Short mmCIF file of C-alpha atoms in Angstrom, two decimals:
data_model
loop_
_atom_site.label_atom_id
_atom_site.label_comp_id
_atom_site.label_asym_id
_atom_site.label_seq_id
_atom_site.Cartn_x
_atom_site.Cartn_y
_atom_site.Cartn_z
CA MET A 951 -5.46 1.58 -67.12
CA GLN A 952 -8.68 -0.12 -66.07
CA PRO A 953 -10.30 1.68 -63.14
CA ILE A 954 -13.40 -0.57 -63.25
CA LEU A 955 -12.47 -4.25 -63.24
CA PHE A 956 -16.01 -5.50 -63.75
CA GLU A 957 -19.64 -4.95 -62.76
CA ALA A 958 -21.68 -7.36 -60.67
CA LEU A 959 -25.26 -7.00 -59.46
CA GLY A 960 -25.27 -3.43 -60.72
CA MET A 961 -22.18 -2.53 -58.69
CA LYS A 962 -18.87 -1.38 -60.14
CA VAL A 963 -15.79 -3.09 -58.75
CA HIS A 964 -12.97 -0.53 -58.71
CA ALA A 965 -9.42 -1.73 -59.41
CA TYR A 966 -8.00 0.67 -56.84
CA GLY A 967 -10.19 -0.74 -54.07
CA VAL A 968 -9.34 -4.32 -55.07
CA PHE A 969 -5.62 -3.65 -54.98
CA ILE A 970 -5.85 -1.82 -51.68
CA GLY A 971 -7.57 -4.96 -50.41
CA LEU A 972 -4.73 -7.07 -51.83
CA ALA A 973 -2.21 -4.77 -50.17
CA CYS A 974 -3.85 -5.15 -46.75
CA THR A 975 -4.37 -8.90 -47.12
CA SER A 976 -0.82 -9.60 -48.28
CA ALA A 977 0.59 -7.45 -45.48
CA LEU A 978 -1.50 -9.30 -42.88
CA VAL A 979 -0.61 -12.77 -44.17
CA LEU A 980 3.08 -11.93 -44.33
CA GLY A 981 2.94 -10.28 -40.90
CA VAL A 982 1.34 -13.34 -39.31
CA TRP A 983 3.89 -15.66 -40.90
CA ARG A 984 6.81 -13.51 -39.80
CA THR A 985 5.41 -13.13 -36.28
CA ARG A 986 5.26 -16.91 -35.90
CA ARG A 987 8.87 -17.18 -37.07
CA GLU A 988 9.87 -14.61 -34.46
CA GLY A 989 8.11 -16.52 -31.72
CA MET A 990 5.76 -13.66 -30.86
CA ASN A 991 2.06 -13.71 -30.09
CA VAL A 992 0.15 -14.08 -33.36
CA ASP A 993 -3.17 -13.07 -31.80
CA ALA A 994 -1.74 -9.63 -31.06
CA VAL A 995 -0.97 -9.21 -34.76
CA TYR A 996 -4.64 -9.40 -35.73
CA GLU A 997 -5.60 -6.71 -33.24
CA LEU A 998 -2.64 -4.57 -34.24
CA ALA A 999 -3.54 -5.01 -37.91
CA THR A 1000 -7.01 -3.62 -37.20
CA TRP A 1001 -5.55 -0.50 -35.63
CA LEU A 1002 -3.02 -0.17 -38.45
CA PHE A 1003 -5.72 -0.58 -41.10
CA VAL A 1004 -8.19 1.87 -39.57
CA GLY A 1005 -5.50 4.42 -38.77
CA GLY A 1006 -3.91 3.98 -42.18
CA MET A 1007 -7.13 4.43 -44.15
CA LEU A 1008 -8.12 7.48 -42.11
CA GLY A 1009 -4.66 8.98 -42.48
CA ALA A 1010 -4.49 8.32 -46.23
CA ARG A 1011 -7.82 10.00 -46.86
CA ALA A 1012 -7.22 12.82 -44.37
CA LEU A 1013 -4.05 13.88 -46.18
CA PHE A 1014 -5.56 13.48 -49.65
CA PRO A 1015 -7.58 16.76 -49.63
CA VAL A 1016 -4.44 18.56 -48.46
CA VAL A 1017 -2.39 17.26 -51.39
CA HIS A 1018 -5.19 17.25 -53.99
CA PRO A 1019 -7.88 19.74 -52.96
CA GLU A 1020 -9.06 19.97 -56.58
CA ALA A 1021 -10.26 16.35 -56.43
CA ILE A 1022 -12.78 17.01 -53.65
CA HIS A 1023 -16.07 18.39 -54.96
CA ALA A 1024 -18.31 17.46 -52.03
CA PRO A 1025 -17.66 16.54 -48.38
CA LEU A 1026 -18.59 12.89 -48.95
CA ASP A 1027 -15.92 12.59 -51.67
CA VAL A 1028 -13.35 12.25 -48.89
CA LEU A 1029 -14.88 8.88 -47.97
CA LYS A 1030 -14.76 7.36 -51.47
CA PHE A 1031 -11.36 5.72 -51.09
CA TRP A 1032 -12.32 2.84 -53.40
CA GLU A 1033 -12.35 5.25 -56.34
CA GLY A 1034 -8.72 6.13 -55.76
CA GLY A 1035 -7.19 8.99 -53.93
CA GLY A 1036 -5.04 8.14 -50.98
CA VAL A 1037 -1.70 9.51 -49.83
CA PHE A 1038 0.74 6.78 -48.86
CA TYR A 1039 2.44 8.91 -46.26
CA GLY A 1040 -0.92 9.67 -44.72
CA CYS A 1041 -1.45 5.92 -44.48
CA ILE A 1042 1.91 5.49 -42.76
CA LEU A 1043 1.30 8.32 -40.29
CA GLY A 1044 -2.23 7.15 -39.54
CA GLY A 1045 -1.12 3.55 -39.15
CA PHE A 1046 1.68 4.60 -36.81
CA ALA A 1047 -0.79 6.55 -34.69
CA GLY A 1048 -3.08 3.52 -34.57
CA SER A 1049 -0.22 1.23 -33.53
CA LEU A 1050 0.72 3.59 -30.70
CA VAL A 1051 -2.86 3.57 -29.43
CA TYR A 1052 -2.84 -0.22 -29.44
CA TYR A 1053 0.60 -0.36 -27.79
CA TYR A 1054 -0.54 1.77 -24.89
CA ARG A 1055 -3.65 -0.39 -24.49
CA LYS A 1056 -1.79 -3.70 -24.71
CA PRO A 1057 2.01 -3.40 -24.62
CA PHE A 1058 3.96 -5.67 -26.97
CA PRO A 1059 7.64 -5.90 -28.09
CA PHE A 1060 7.42 -2.69 -30.10
CA LEU A 1061 10.80 -2.75 -31.85
CA ARG A 1062 10.62 -6.43 -32.75
CA MET A 1063 7.10 -5.97 -34.07
CA ALA A 1064 8.24 -2.90 -36.03
CA ASP A 1065 10.83 -5.08 -37.76
CA VAL A 1066 8.12 -7.58 -38.62
CA VAL A 1067 5.85 -4.87 -40.00
CA ALA A 1068 8.47 -2.99 -42.06
CA PRO A 1069 8.66 -5.41 -45.03
CA THR A 1070 4.87 -5.77 -45.07
CA LEU A 1071 4.56 -2.01 -45.63
CA ALA A 1072 6.86 -2.22 -48.65
CA LEU A 1073 4.83 -5.13 -50.04
CA ALA A 1074 1.59 -3.23 -49.47
CA ALA A 1075 3.09 -0.22 -51.30
CA PHE A 1076 3.78 -2.46 -54.30
CA PHE A 1077 0.15 -3.57 -54.61
CA GLY A 1078 -1.12 -0.07 -53.85
CA ARG A 1079 0.92 1.45 -56.69
CA ILE A 1080 -0.31 -1.19 -59.14
CA GLY A 1081 -3.79 -0.04 -58.11
CA CYS A 1082 -2.75 3.54 -58.84
CA HIS A 1083 -1.62 2.51 -62.32
CA LEU A 1084 -4.93 0.80 -63.08
CA ASN A 1085 -6.81 3.79 -61.68
CA GLY A 1086 -4.73 6.26 -63.68
CA CYS A 1087 -3.83 8.47 -60.72
CA CYS A 1088 -0.30 9.50 -59.67
CA HIS A 1089 0.69 9.72 -63.34
CA GLY A 1090 4.01 11.00 -64.60
CA ALA A 1091 5.16 13.95 -66.67
CA LEU A 1092 5.06 14.14 -70.45
CA THR A 1093 7.69 12.03 -72.17
CA THR A 1094 8.97 11.00 -75.58
CA ALA A 1095 10.44 7.78 -74.19
CA ALA A 1096 9.39 4.53 -75.84
CA TRP A 1097 7.91 3.30 -72.55
CA GLY A 1098 5.61 6.29 -72.17
CA ILE A 1099 1.97 5.39 -71.46
CA ARG A 1100 -1.19 6.97 -72.88
CA PHE A 1101 -4.26 7.05 -70.68
CA PRO A 1102 -7.80 7.06 -72.13
CA ALA A 1103 -10.27 9.91 -72.22
CA GLY A 1104 -11.60 10.79 -68.80
CA SER A 1105 -8.42 9.73 -67.01
CA HIS A 1106 -6.44 12.02 -64.73
CA ALA A 1107 -3.69 12.56 -67.30
CA TRP A 1108 -6.21 13.17 -70.10
CA VAL A 1109 -8.09 15.77 -68.06
CA GLU A 1110 -4.85 17.54 -67.18
CA HIS A 1111 -3.74 17.63 -70.82
CA VAL A 1112 -7.12 18.96 -71.95
CA ASP A 1113 -7.07 21.64 -69.24
CA ARG A 1114 -3.58 22.70 -70.34
CA GLY A 1115 -4.69 22.89 -73.96
CA LEU A 1116 -2.28 20.17 -75.04
CA ILE A 1117 -4.99 18.02 -76.59
CA PRO A 1118 -8.57 18.77 -77.73
CA PRO A 1119 -11.53 17.52 -75.68
CA SER A 1120 -12.28 15.09 -78.52
CA ALA A 1121 -8.92 13.31 -78.14
CA PRO A 1122 -9.39 9.62 -77.26
CA TRP A 1123 -6.07 9.38 -75.43
CA SER A 1124 -3.75 11.52 -73.35
CA LEU A 1125 -0.23 12.34 -74.49
CA PRO A 1126 2.47 9.81 -73.43
CA VAL A 1127 3.48 10.16 -69.79
CA LEU A 1128 6.03 8.45 -67.62
CA PRO A 1129 4.67 5.34 -65.81
CA THR A 1130 5.60 6.68 -62.39
CA GLN A 1131 3.12 4.35 -60.70
CA LEU A 1132 5.10 1.36 -62.01
CA TYR A 1133 8.40 3.00 -61.05
CA ALA A 1134 7.07 3.33 -57.51
CA ALA A 1135 5.60 -0.18 -57.50
CA PHE A 1136 8.73 -2.04 -58.54
CA SER A 1137 11.05 0.09 -56.42
CA ALA A 1138 8.82 -0.83 -53.44
CA LEU A 1139 9.10 -4.49 -54.42
CA ALA A 1140 12.91 -4.17 -54.51
CA LEU A 1141 12.80 -2.52 -51.09
CA PHE A 1142 10.66 -5.38 -49.81
CA ALA A 1143 13.30 -7.87 -50.96
CA LEU A 1144 16.04 -5.80 -49.31
CA LEU A 1145 14.23 -5.64 -45.97
CA MET A 1146 13.45 -9.35 -46.01
CA ALA A 1147 17.11 -10.15 -46.69
CA TYR A 1148 18.36 -7.77 -44.02
CA HIS A 1149 16.02 -8.91 -41.23
CA PRO A 1150 18.01 -12.01 -40.17
CA ARG A 1151 21.23 -9.96 -40.33
CA ARG A 1152 20.10 -7.08 -38.14
CA LYS A 1153 22.08 -6.55 -34.96
CA ARG A 1154 19.42 -4.78 -32.93
CA PRO A 1155 15.61 -4.76 -32.89
CA GLY A 1156 14.24 -1.81 -34.79
CA GLN A 1157 16.94 -1.66 -37.44
CA VAL A 1158 14.70 -3.09 -40.19
CA MET A 1159 12.15 -0.35 -39.58
CA ALA A 1160 14.93 2.23 -39.46
CA MET A 1161 16.18 0.96 -42.82
CA LEU A 1162 12.67 1.34 -44.25
CA MET A 1163 12.48 4.90 -42.93
CA ILE A 1164 15.80 5.73 -44.61
CA ALA A 1165 15.44 3.79 -47.86
CA TYR A 1166 11.84 4.57 -48.78
CA PRO A 1167 12.36 8.36 -49.00
CA ILE A 1168 15.44 7.73 -51.17
CA ILE A 1169 13.40 5.79 -53.74
CA ARG A 1170 10.37 8.05 -53.36
CA TRP A 1171 12.15 11.38 -53.90
CA PRO A 1172 13.17 10.88 -57.59
CA VAL A 1173 9.80 9.34 -58.51
CA GLU A 1174 8.05 12.31 -56.93
CA PHE A 1175 9.91 14.70 -59.24
CA LEU A 1176 8.84 12.67 -62.28
CA ARG A 1177 5.15 12.92 -61.40
CA ALA A 1178 2.88 15.52 -62.95
CA ASP A 1179 -0.29 15.14 -60.90
CA ASP A 1180 0.85 17.47 -58.11
CA PRO A 1181 2.22 20.97 -58.84
CA GLY A 1182 3.87 21.10 -55.42
CA VAL A 1183 3.81 23.69 -52.67
CA PHE A 1184 6.87 25.59 -53.93
CA ALA A 1185 9.51 25.11 -56.67
CA GLY A 1186 7.97 21.78 -57.58
CA ILE A 1187 8.49 20.42 -54.06
CA THR A 1188 5.41 18.42 -53.06
CA VAL A 1189 4.01 17.68 -49.63
CA SER A 1190 5.16 14.07 -50.03
CA SER A 1191 8.68 15.26 -50.88
CA LEU A 1192 8.78 17.28 -47.67
CA ILE A 1193 7.51 14.31 -45.66
CA SER A 1194 10.18 12.16 -47.34
CA LEU A 1195 12.85 14.52 -46.10
CA VAL A 1196 11.49 14.50 -42.56
CA LEU A 1197 11.15 10.70 -42.61
CA PHE A 1198 14.71 10.28 -43.87
CA VAL A 1199 16.14 12.48 -41.11
CA ALA A 1200 14.02 10.67 -38.51
CA GLY A 1201 15.20 7.32 -39.87
CA VAL A 1202 18.87 8.30 -39.63
CA ALA A 1203 18.36 9.58 -36.09
CA PHE A 1204 16.51 6.37 -35.19
CA TRP A 1205 19.32 4.23 -36.65
CA ILE A 1206 21.96 6.15 -34.67
CA SER A 1207 19.95 5.82 -31.47
CA LEU A 1208 19.60 2.07 -31.99
CA ARG A 1209 23.36 1.66 -32.28
CA ARG A 1210 23.60 2.84 -28.69
CA GLU A 1211 21.20 0.16 -27.52
CA PRO A 1212 22.15 -3.38 -26.38
CA SER A 1213 22.60 -6.15 -28.94
CA LYS A 1214 19.62 -8.02 -30.43
CA ALA A 1215 19.72 -10.87 -27.91
CA ALA A 1216 19.93 -8.57 -24.89
CA ALA A 1217 17.23 -6.25 -26.17
CA THR A 1218 14.94 -9.17 -27.01
CA ASN A 1219 15.15 -10.39 -23.43
CA ARG A 1220 14.57 -6.93 -22.05
CA GLU A 1221 11.52 -5.92 -24.13
CA PRO A 1222 8.06 -6.64 -22.65
CA ARG A 1223 6.55 -9.92 -23.72
CA PRO A 1224 3.39 -9.81 -25.85
CA ILE A 1225 0.05 -10.08 -24.15
CA ALA A 1226 -2.45 -12.64 -25.39
CA ALA A 1227 -5.56 -11.18 -26.91
#
């Protein structure tokens, strides 16, 4: 854990903010490269990325107080995203809303673009979860496993353990916890590889995004149960777990609906062509 990477000109550079920046940058670069390979309008990607970014950041922070109300001590705390505290599903929902706004302003091949975007979201999740690990948020439950991680005094895990009376306030480290941030990071990286490999094999536009909608909840659900930073809304079920269930069902329904659509070549010819920015 290293929430502050360094200080420059009296300003603290937060690891979480840096890795969120890496997540956005890597997603944009990959998206532009994949758009060129698909023969679509690259200029539209930059505008779409702006809507995705703004919508995603707003969504991530808007859902954060709902999931972690204890972390908000003043109204302006909601805006301090660089210090950590963002809900990935809020980012997805906000980004989706932003993309719809852009689509209705300037129509583009929505399903083909969705397939381009899907792997970039998995890659962004990888960098975002590494940022969570460095920030110390989204930590796991207590463990005796050899790969358990101790976080330093002042960290989220340390505060929780002090509040529960598991360690004294003078303890320099938390008790060992599961590295759920790394579980989430490397499962997202594996999902990224899967989506990239499946893209050229898809039979219809939209199937890569549908696969993301189905597969991400599957890898998210077990990690969510290993986390200890969210008590859940009932029986240990968290808000993110509930969203995972909804997303999975929506993904299956989306996949089934796509199977009734024309083949990839026919659908590609039928979809509206992108409009130059």
